[in-house]
Short mmCIF file of C-alpha atoms and ligand atoms in Angstrom, two decimals:
data_model
loop_
_atom_site.label_atom_id
_atom_site.label_comp_id
_atom_site.label_asym_id
_atom_site.label_seq_id
_atom_site.Cartn_x
_atom_site.Cartn_y
_atom_site.Cartn_z
CA MET A 1 -0.08 0.08 0.01
CA ILE A 2 1.22 3.10 -0.98
CA ASN A 3 1.85 6.73 1.59
CA LYS A 4 0.23 8.83 1.85
CA VAL A 5 0.34 12.55 3.26
CA SER A 6 -2.22 13.59 5.26
CA SER A 7 -0.90 17.52 6.80
CA ILE A 8 2.22 19.53 7.29
CA VAL A 9 2.62 21.75 9.76
CA TRP A 10 4.74 24.69 10.57
CA GLU A 11 5.45 25.62 14.42
CA ASN A 12 7.50 26.70 16.74
CA ASN A 13 9.88 26.45 13.66
CA SER A 14 9.37 21.61 14.07
CA LEU A 15 7.94 20.53 10.97
CA SER A 16 6.10 18.02 10.88
CA ILE A 17 4.25 15.71 8.05
CA ASN A 18 1.84 13.36 8.95
CA THR A 19 0.74 10.27 7.13
CA THR A 20 -1.45 7.45 6.73
CA GLU A 21 1.02 4.56 6.24
CA LYS A 22 4.46 4.42 8.73
CA ILE A 23 7.16 6.30 7.38
CA ALA A 24 10.26 5.77 5.30
CA TYR A 25 13.05 7.47 4.48
CA THR A 26 16.49 8.66 2.74
CA GLU A 27 17.63 11.70 4.70
CA THR A 28 21.24 13.22 3.04
CA ARG A 29 23.07 16.24 3.58
CA LEU A 30 24.18 17.75 1.07
CA LYS A 31 27.35 20.98 1.09
CA GLU A 32 27.27 23.98 -1.08
CA PRO A 33 24.95 25.39 -0.76
CA ASP A 34 23.98 23.97 3.23
CA ARG A 35 21.20 21.54 2.98
CA VAL A 36 19.39 18.71 3.70
CA VAL A 37 16.75 17.08 1.46
CA ILE A 38 14.55 14.35 3.20
CA ASP A 39 13.13 11.36 0.75
CA LEU A 40 9.88 9.98 1.90
CA LEU A 41 9.56 6.94 -0.45
CA ASN A 42 6.42 4.50 -1.36
CA CYS A 43 4.62 8.07 -0.31
CA SER A 44 1.86 10.33 -2.55
CA VAL A 45 1.16 13.62 -2.12
CA GLU A 46 -2.98 13.86 -2.53
CA ASN A 47 -3.67 17.17 -1.53
CA LYS A 48 -1.42 18.89 -4.90
CA SER A 49 -1.98 22.21 -2.13
CA LEU A 50 0.42 21.09 0.15
CA LEU A 51 3.38 20.46 -2.61
CA LYS A 52 5.38 24.48 -1.77
CA SER A 53 8.42 26.44 -0.93
CA PHE A 54 8.40 28.43 1.77
CA LYS A 55 10.43 30.58 4.17
CA SER A 56 10.75 30.40 7.17
CA GLU A 57 10.95 32.58 10.38
CA LEU A 58 15.34 31.31 9.64
CA ASP A 59 15.42 32.74 6.52
CA GLU A 60 15.74 28.96 4.40
CA THR A 61 13.47 27.91 2.63
CA ILE A 62 11.60 24.59 2.90
CA THR A 63 9.91 22.88 -0.50
CA ILE A 64 7.76 19.73 -0.53
CA SER A 65 7.83 17.88 -3.70
CA GLU A 66 6.98 14.87 -5.72
CA PRO A 67 9.82 14.17 -7.76
CA SER A 68 8.28 10.71 -8.59
CA ARG A 69 4.64 9.97 -8.65
CA ASP A 70 5.78 7.35 -6.15
CA GLN A 71 7.60 9.63 -4.21
CA VAL A 72 7.84 12.99 -1.67
CA ARG A 73 10.83 15.24 -0.92
CA ILE A 74 11.39 17.87 1.96
CA SER A 75 13.93 20.05 0.89
CA PHE A 76 15.25 22.41 3.05
CA LEU A 77 18.38 24.86 1.81
CA GLY A 78 19.51 28.03 4.40
CA THR A 79 22.92 28.77 5.11
CA ALA A 80 25.34 26.45 7.58
CA ALA A 81 24.80 28.08 10.50
CA ILE A 82 21.50 26.39 10.47
CA ASN A 83 21.07 22.10 12.61
CA ARG A 84 18.76 19.90 11.15
CA LYS A 85 17.12 17.21 13.61
CA SER A 86 15.02 14.05 11.94
CA TYR A 87 13.08 11.99 14.24
CA LEU A 88 9.85 9.74 14.09
CA THR A 89 7.07 10.25 16.81
CA ASN A 90 6.07 6.80 17.58
CA ASN A 91 3.62 5.47 15.31
CA GLU A 92 5.90 6.07 13.36
CA ARG A 93 3.81 8.60 10.96
CA THR A 94 4.61 11.18 11.62
CA LEU A 95 8.25 12.31 10.71
CA ILE A 96 9.54 15.78 12.86
CA THR A 97 12.96 17.87 11.73
CA ARG A 98 14.04 20.36 13.71
CA ILE A 99 15.63 23.19 13.00
CA ALA A 100 17.52 25.97 15.00
CA ARG A 101 20.53 28.03 14.84
CA VAL A 102 24.01 26.98 14.97
CA ASP A 103 24.46 29.14 17.61
CA ASP A 104 21.50 28.46 20.31
CA LEU A 105 22.69 25.57 19.96
CA SER A 106 26.13 26.26 20.69
CA GLU A 107 24.71 28.31 23.98
CA GLY A 108 23.89 26.09 25.67
CA LYS A 109 24.88 21.74 25.78
CA VAL A 110 21.61 21.58 27.86
CA VAL A 111 19.03 22.44 24.40
CA GLU A 112 21.40 19.24 22.21
CA ASN A 113 21.08 16.95 25.14
CA THR A 114 17.25 17.05 26.21
CA GLU A 115 16.76 16.08 22.52
CA GLN A 116 18.66 13.45 22.24
CA THR A 117 16.81 11.80 24.77
CA THR A 118 13.60 12.52 23.25
CA LEU A 119 15.49 10.86 20.19
CA GLU A 120 16.14 7.77 22.81
CA LYS A 121 12.72 8.02 24.00
CA VAL A 122 10.39 8.36 20.66
CA VAL A 123 11.99 6.26 18.19
CA PRO A 124 11.44 1.73 20.25
CA GLY A 125 14.25 -0.62 19.88
CA ILE A 126 13.45 -4.12 18.01
CA LEU A 127 13.76 -7.61 20.11
CA LYS A 128 17.05 -9.62 18.84
CA GLU A 129 17.68 -12.76 19.82
CA ILE A 130 17.32 -14.84 22.55
CA ASN A 131 19.61 -17.32 24.53
CA ILE A 132 19.05 -19.75 26.69
CA GLU A 133 22.10 -21.03 29.20
CA GLU A 134 22.20 -24.28 31.42
CA ASP A 135 24.71 -24.55 33.86
CA ASP A 136 24.05 -26.98 36.63
CA ASP A 137 20.85 -26.07 38.62
CA GLU A 138 20.21 -22.85 36.90
CA THR A 139 19.70 -21.75 33.49
CA THR A 140 19.65 -18.49 32.00
CA VAL A 141 17.68 -16.60 29.45
CA ILE A 142 19.42 -13.47 27.77
CA ILE A 143 16.93 -11.13 25.88
CA SER A 144 19.32 -8.86 23.58
CA ALA A 145 17.98 -5.84 21.79
CA THR A 146 18.92 -3.27 19.10
CA LYS A 147 18.01 -0.15 22.23
CA PRO A 148 18.63 -0.40 26.43
CA ILE A 149 15.99 -2.46 27.66
CA LYS A 150 13.06 -1.06 30.43
CA PHE A 151 10.81 -4.07 31.51
CA ASN A 152 8.34 -4.94 33.74
CA THR A 153 8.07 -9.25 35.18
CA TYR A 154 4.89 -10.52 35.89
CA ALA A 155 5.08 -14.33 37.73
CA LEU A 156 2.72 -16.35 36.48
CA LYS A 157 0.15 -19.24 37.91
CA ASN A 158 -1.51 -22.66 36.35
CA PRO A 159 0.63 -23.21 33.69
CA ASP A 160 3.88 -21.60 35.48
CA ARG A 161 5.01 -18.98 32.89
CA LEU A 162 7.08 -16.36 33.16
CA ALA A 163 5.91 -12.74 31.37
CA ILE A 164 8.94 -10.34 30.59
CA ASP A 165 6.99 -7.09 28.85
CA LEU A 166 9.68 -4.33 27.51
CA LEU A 167 9.51 -1.65 26.62
CA ASN A 168 9.45 0.44 23.84
CA ILE A 169 10.69 -2.34 22.05
CA LEU A 170 9.57 -3.90 18.61
CA PRO A 171 8.95 -7.62 18.43
CA PRO A 172 11.46 -9.27 15.87
CA ASP A 173 10.06 -8.58 11.41
CA VAL A 174 10.93 -12.00 11.41
CA PRO A 175 10.30 -14.50 13.85
CA LEU A 176 13.18 -15.47 16.03
CA PRO A 177 13.76 -19.07 16.39
CA LYS A 178 12.19 -21.90 18.29
CA HIS A 179 13.93 -23.31 21.49
CA SER A 180 13.97 -26.47 22.57
CA PRO A 181 13.31 -27.48 25.52
CA THR A 182 15.46 -27.10 28.43
CA SER A 183 14.49 -28.54 31.94
CA ALA A 184 13.46 -25.76 33.02
CA ILE A 185 12.08 -24.28 30.29
CA SER A 186 9.73 -25.68 28.48
CA SER A 187 8.77 -22.91 25.73
CA ILE A 188 9.50 -19.40 24.72
CA ARG A 189 6.62 -17.87 23.61
CA ILE A 190 7.77 -13.52 21.91
CA GLY A 191 4.00 -11.12 21.33
CA ARG A 192 3.30 -8.07 20.39
CA ALA A 193 2.29 -6.73 25.02
CA ALA A 194 -0.61 -4.49 24.04
CA SER A 195 -2.10 -2.27 20.63
CA GLY A 196 -0.18 0.21 20.68
CA LEU A 197 1.81 -0.35 22.95
CA ALA A 198 5.65 -0.28 21.24
CA ALA A 199 5.86 -3.28 23.48
CA THR A 200 7.22 -6.65 23.27
CA ARG A 201 5.39 -9.85 26.01
CA VAL A 202 8.53 -12.76 26.60
CA VAL A 203 6.60 -16.00 28.06
CA ILE A 204 8.71 -18.13 29.85
CA ASP A 205 7.33 -21.66 29.71
CA LEU A 206 8.39 -23.22 33.08
CA MET A 207 8.62 -27.34 33.62
CA LYS A 208 8.08 -26.23 37.32
CA SER A 209 6.44 -24.54 40.13
CA ASN A 210 10.24 -24.35 42.72
CA LEU A 211 11.56 -21.67 40.06
CA ASP A 212 12.87 -18.51 42.40
CA PHE A 213 14.47 -16.07 39.46
CA ASP A 214 16.93 -12.89 39.22
CA THR A 215 16.75 -10.89 36.38
CA ASP A 216 20.13 -8.68 35.57
CA THR A 217 20.53 -5.39 32.25
CA ASN A 218 24.21 -5.49 30.92
CA LEU A 219 26.11 -2.35 31.56
CA LEU A 220 24.61 -0.24 28.33
CA GLY A 221 21.47 -2.46 28.51
CA THR A 222 21.04 -4.19 25.79
CA LYS A 223 21.13 -7.88 27.44
CA LEU A 224 18.64 -7.90 29.99
CA GLU A 225 20.30 -11.86 31.94
CA ILE A 226 17.66 -13.50 33.63
CA GLU A 227 18.25 -16.46 35.92
CA PHE A 228 15.81 -18.99 37.33
CA LYS A 229 17.15 -20.92 40.33
CA PRO A 230 15.62 -24.04 41.74
CA ASN A 231 14.05 -22.02 45.89
CA LYS A 232 15.19 -25.06 47.15
CA GLU A 233 13.21 -24.05 51.16
CA LYS A 234 10.39 -24.37 48.50
CA GLU A 235 11.15 -27.99 47.13
CA GLU A 236 11.56 -29.66 50.21
CA GLN A 237 8.20 -28.03 51.38
CA ALA A 238 6.89 -29.66 48.28
CA LYS A 239 8.22 -33.48 49.56
CA ARG A 240 7.00 -33.11 53.39
CA ALA A 241 3.18 -32.64 51.68
CA GLY A 242 3.80 -36.11 51.84
CA ILE A 243 4.97 -37.01 55.04
CA LYS A 244 1.71 -37.70 57.24
CA VAL A 245 1.81 -37.05 60.84
CA VAL A 246 -1.34 -37.98 63.43
CA ILE A 247 -1.29 -36.28 66.43
CA ASP A 248 -4.38 -37.64 69.46
CA PRO A 249 -5.77 -34.66 71.68
CA GLY A 250 -6.61 -37.20 74.79
CA HIS A 251 -10.03 -37.91 75.87
CA GLY A 252 -12.31 -35.87 74.84
CA GLY A 253 -17.14 -34.48 75.42
CA TYR A 254 -17.89 -35.90 78.11
CA ASP A 255 -14.58 -38.11 78.82
CA THR A 256 -12.08 -34.73 80.33
CA GLY A 257 -9.35 -37.01 81.80
CA ALA A 258 -7.70 -35.88 84.61
CA SER A 259 -9.57 -32.43 85.94
CA TYR A 260 -8.24 -29.61 88.79
CA GLY A 261 -8.52 -26.04 89.80
CA GLY A 262 -11.07 -25.16 86.96
CA PHE A 263 -8.79 -26.34 84.02
CA GLU A 264 -9.55 -30.56 82.17
CA GLU A 265 -7.74 -32.32 80.45
CA LYS A 266 -9.38 -32.52 77.52
CA ASP A 267 -9.01 -29.31 76.78
CA ILE A 268 -5.50 -28.07 77.26
CA ASN A 269 -4.47 -31.57 75.25
CA LEU A 270 -5.73 -30.08 72.34
CA ILE A 271 -5.28 -27.02 72.21
CA ILE A 272 -0.90 -27.79 72.80
CA ALA A 273 -2.53 -30.94 69.51
CA ASN A 274 -3.82 -27.57 67.66
CA LYS A 275 -0.45 -25.09 68.54
CA LEU A 276 1.53 -28.62 67.17
CA LYS A 277 -0.20 -29.38 63.99
CA ASN A 278 0.30 -25.66 63.21
CA ASN A 279 4.37 -25.70 63.78
CA LEU A 280 4.79 -28.73 61.37
CA GLU A 281 1.96 -26.66 58.61
CA ASP A 282 5.04 -24.40 58.23
CA TYR A 283 7.36 -26.71 56.80
CA GLY A 284 4.41 -28.28 54.64
CA ILE A 285 4.19 -31.94 56.30
CA THR A 286 0.28 -32.80 56.08
CA VAL A 287 -0.94 -33.58 59.80
CA PHE A 288 -4.28 -34.81 61.06
CA LEU A 289 -5.90 -34.30 64.66
CA THR A 290 -7.95 -36.90 66.30
CA ARG A 291 -10.74 -34.65 66.80
CA GLU A 292 -10.59 -31.36 65.80
CA GLU A 293 -13.16 -29.96 68.61
CA ASP A 294 -15.00 -31.07 72.12
CA SER A 295 -16.02 -35.03 71.35
CA PHE A 296 -15.68 -38.11 71.89
CA LEU A 297 -13.85 -40.57 70.46
CA SER A 298 -13.14 -44.08 71.43
CA LEU A 299 -9.87 -45.80 71.51
CA ALA A 300 -10.24 -48.19 69.20
CA GLU A 301 -11.77 -45.33 66.71
CA ARG A 302 -8.35 -43.21 66.92
CA VAL A 303 -6.28 -46.52 66.12
CA GLU A 304 -9.03 -46.83 62.93
CA ILE A 305 -8.13 -43.26 62.51
CA THR A 306 -4.12 -43.32 61.71
CA ASN A 307 -4.24 -47.09 60.03
CA SER A 308 -6.06 -46.01 57.60
CA ILE A 309 -3.64 -42.87 57.18
CA LYS A 310 -0.70 -44.59 57.63
CA PRO A 311 1.60 -41.74 58.82
CA ALA A 312 5.53 -41.46 59.56
CA LEU A 313 4.33 -41.70 63.33
CA PHE A 314 1.92 -40.67 66.14
CA ILE A 315 1.66 -38.86 68.75
CA SER A 316 -1.04 -38.69 71.66
CA ILE A 317 -1.20 -36.42 73.55
CA HIS A 318 -1.87 -36.22 77.19
CA GLY A 319 -1.56 -34.30 81.02
CA ASN A 320 -1.38 -36.50 83.61
CA ALA A 321 -2.78 -36.70 87.28
CA LEU A 322 -2.33 -38.71 90.99
CA VAL A 323 -4.65 -38.57 93.33
CA SER A 324 -3.03 -39.70 96.41
CA SER A 325 -0.22 -37.18 95.85
CA ARG A 326 -0.27 -32.90 94.86
CA VAL A 327 3.83 -33.28 95.24
CA ILE A 328 4.36 -35.94 92.14
CA ARG A 329 5.63 -33.60 88.91
CA GLY A 330 7.40 -34.69 85.61
CA VAL A 331 6.82 -34.93 81.31
CA GLU A 332 6.22 -38.30 80.98
CA THR A 333 6.97 -40.48 77.73
CA TYR A 334 5.52 -43.54 76.82
CA TYR A 335 6.72 -46.23 74.00
CA TRP A 336 4.92 -49.26 73.04
CA THR A 337 7.05 -50.87 70.30
CA GLY A 338 11.41 -50.45 69.35
CA GLN A 339 10.76 -48.40 66.49
CA SER A 340 8.77 -45.80 68.51
CA GLN A 341 12.05 -46.19 71.46
CA LYS A 342 12.97 -43.73 69.38
CA LEU A 343 11.21 -41.39 69.15
CA ALA A 344 10.08 -41.09 73.03
CA TYR A 345 13.50 -40.50 73.01
CA TYR A 346 13.84 -37.77 71.56
CA ILE A 347 9.49 -35.82 72.37
CA HIS A 348 11.22 -36.76 76.10
CA LYS A 349 15.30 -34.99 76.22
CA SER A 350 13.43 -32.23 74.17
CA ILE A 351 10.46 -31.00 76.56
CA LEU A 352 13.25 -31.25 79.24
CA SER A 353 15.39 -28.97 77.56
CA ASN A 354 12.65 -26.40 76.05
CA LEU A 355 10.57 -26.66 79.41
CA ASN A 356 11.71 -26.49 83.07
CA ILE A 357 10.31 -29.57 84.24
CA PRO A 358 11.03 -32.24 85.83
CA ASP A 359 12.25 -36.10 84.76
CA HIS A 360 8.96 -38.39 85.49
CA PHE A 361 11.00 -40.87 82.58
CA ILE A 362 10.56 -42.69 79.51
CA ARG A 363 8.74 -45.92 80.36
CA ARG A 364 6.73 -48.67 78.02
CA ALA A 365 3.82 -49.58 78.63
CA GLN A 366 1.17 -51.06 76.21
CA PHE A 367 -1.41 -48.49 76.10
CA TYR A 368 -4.66 -49.75 73.46
CA VAL A 369 -3.37 -46.83 70.53
CA ILE A 370 0.38 -46.80 70.62
CA ARG A 371 -0.25 -50.94 71.36
CA HIS A 372 -2.78 -51.12 68.31
CA THR A 373 -0.78 -48.57 65.38
CA PRO A 374 2.80 -50.69 63.82
CA VAL A 375 4.41 -47.20 63.17
CA PRO A 376 6.54 -45.95 65.09
CA ALA A 377 4.17 -44.52 68.49
CA ILE A 378 4.50 -42.43 71.31
CA LEU A 379 2.43 -40.80 74.63
CA ALA A 380 3.29 -38.10 76.25
CA GLU A 381 2.00 -37.16 78.80
CA LEU A 382 3.08 -33.82 79.66
CA GLY A 383 2.91 -33.22 83.54
CA PHE A 384 0.10 -33.13 86.73
CA LEU A 385 -1.77 -30.97 85.87
CA SER A 386 -2.69 -32.56 90.27
CA ASN A 387 0.28 -30.05 91.16
CA HIS A 388 0.27 -26.60 91.47
CA ASP A 389 3.23 -26.16 89.69
CA ASP A 390 2.91 -27.99 86.53
CA ARG A 391 -0.97 -27.42 86.14
CA LYS A 392 0.93 -23.93 85.97
CA LEU A 393 2.63 -24.89 82.58
CA LEU A 394 0.45 -26.95 80.69
CA THR A 395 -2.14 -23.56 81.48
CA SER A 396 -0.29 -20.72 80.10
CA SER A 397 -0.41 -20.15 76.93
CA THR A 398 3.05 -19.44 76.81
CA THR A 399 4.56 -22.78 78.25
CA GLN A 400 1.70 -24.43 75.16
CA ASP A 401 3.68 -22.72 73.25
CA GLN A 402 7.69 -23.79 74.62
CA TYR A 403 5.43 -27.40 74.32
CA ALA A 404 4.19 -27.53 70.44
CA LYS A 405 8.28 -25.73 70.11
CA ALA A 406 9.43 -29.16 72.12
CA LEU A 407 7.26 -31.76 70.12
CA THR A 408 8.06 -30.19 67.13
CA GLU A 409 11.61 -30.03 67.48
CA ALA A 410 11.83 -33.89 68.39
CA ILE A 411 9.76 -34.91 65.34
CA LEU A 412 11.74 -32.83 62.60
CA LYS A 413 14.27 -34.60 64.83
CA PHE A 414 12.78 -37.55 64.06
CA LEU A 415 11.55 -36.90 61.41
CA GLU A 416 15.54 -35.45 60.05
CA ILE A 417 14.47 -32.69 58.91
CA GLU A 418 16.57 -29.63 59.28
CA PRO A 419 14.51 -27.24 61.61
CA LYS A 420 14.75 -23.09 59.66
CA LYS A 421 16.83 -21.06 61.27
CA LYS A 422 15.29 -17.57 62.97
ZN1 LIG B 1 -5.37 -38.89 79.65
#
């Protein structure tokens, strides 16, 4: 399609030529007399009254002519003391030529700089190439353009991908070669960011969901590097989601358990069980409670629930009581099977080191819930509700947190999970 000049405007020492299509032009500077000739290629002037010659305020003669049917020529003829600068606007349908006396420009360099910045902004760059580099578990995508790249990134889910908008950069005229999939990247797609915007959208389709990315540009800004690295923590979390733990808050409903000083054991058991659940879930572990509310549950039901889940471990939480002596206090940990001994040891030691409570020993006993669960299973008597000091530990929110922390640390140790550094 042939381009057509729709209007020509002379204003503020600038000549603006507006056309219906994108402009292709050549600019020729000639000496003696000093002049500039701009030819708009594949272009014509429909309104022939636009073809004219006039003198500018700087005493320069500007002539618009049509040397052939598909060429429009603008010539600027004046003294050598005139500086002319031509550039296309953003939509490439307007060509602007600014004219200034040379002494105007030499007086203040600022003018020159401003013009250059405008030029940078107005003429978009072009996306040159995209390369992928792989190095161990790192993958780098390198985007090169003809101009400095300004960009926005958007991490998107379902499917996992990273979108990058390259601002003031146009997609290449010829499609870039397709990339073969790597261990981290399945494909790279290139398109226009949004209609009317001189921006390119690059979409990197990712193979994995646990990748972190970092961006960097070279000194000129024409190269953008996006480095993908596996997020170890997320990777571990994903692995741990497969680990199941059953927590059994003892008693419930009409079965209150021990009851002293206005406190009922069933409530304490449930509070600490929930705190422990939250802690373990922070590590991505899947946690089940045999009861989540104040309801009665038989021992057989607790075992049935646990055996249907087949967890990595089972922990039953209780508070102790002794009617005959209110002086007796301390933590007791029970196990029955050989595979449970280590877990009992870790739990017991962890409570002793986290709380100021006496050692009432690790014991072996055939409690129903730990005898019938064929996984590492323990029953922890966290303290004596019948003792004043232990009851304080069991009923204060602060020390309940410490119990939960102690149990968490022991369980993590048993599952060989590295605790988070705080
Ligand atoms: Zn109990």
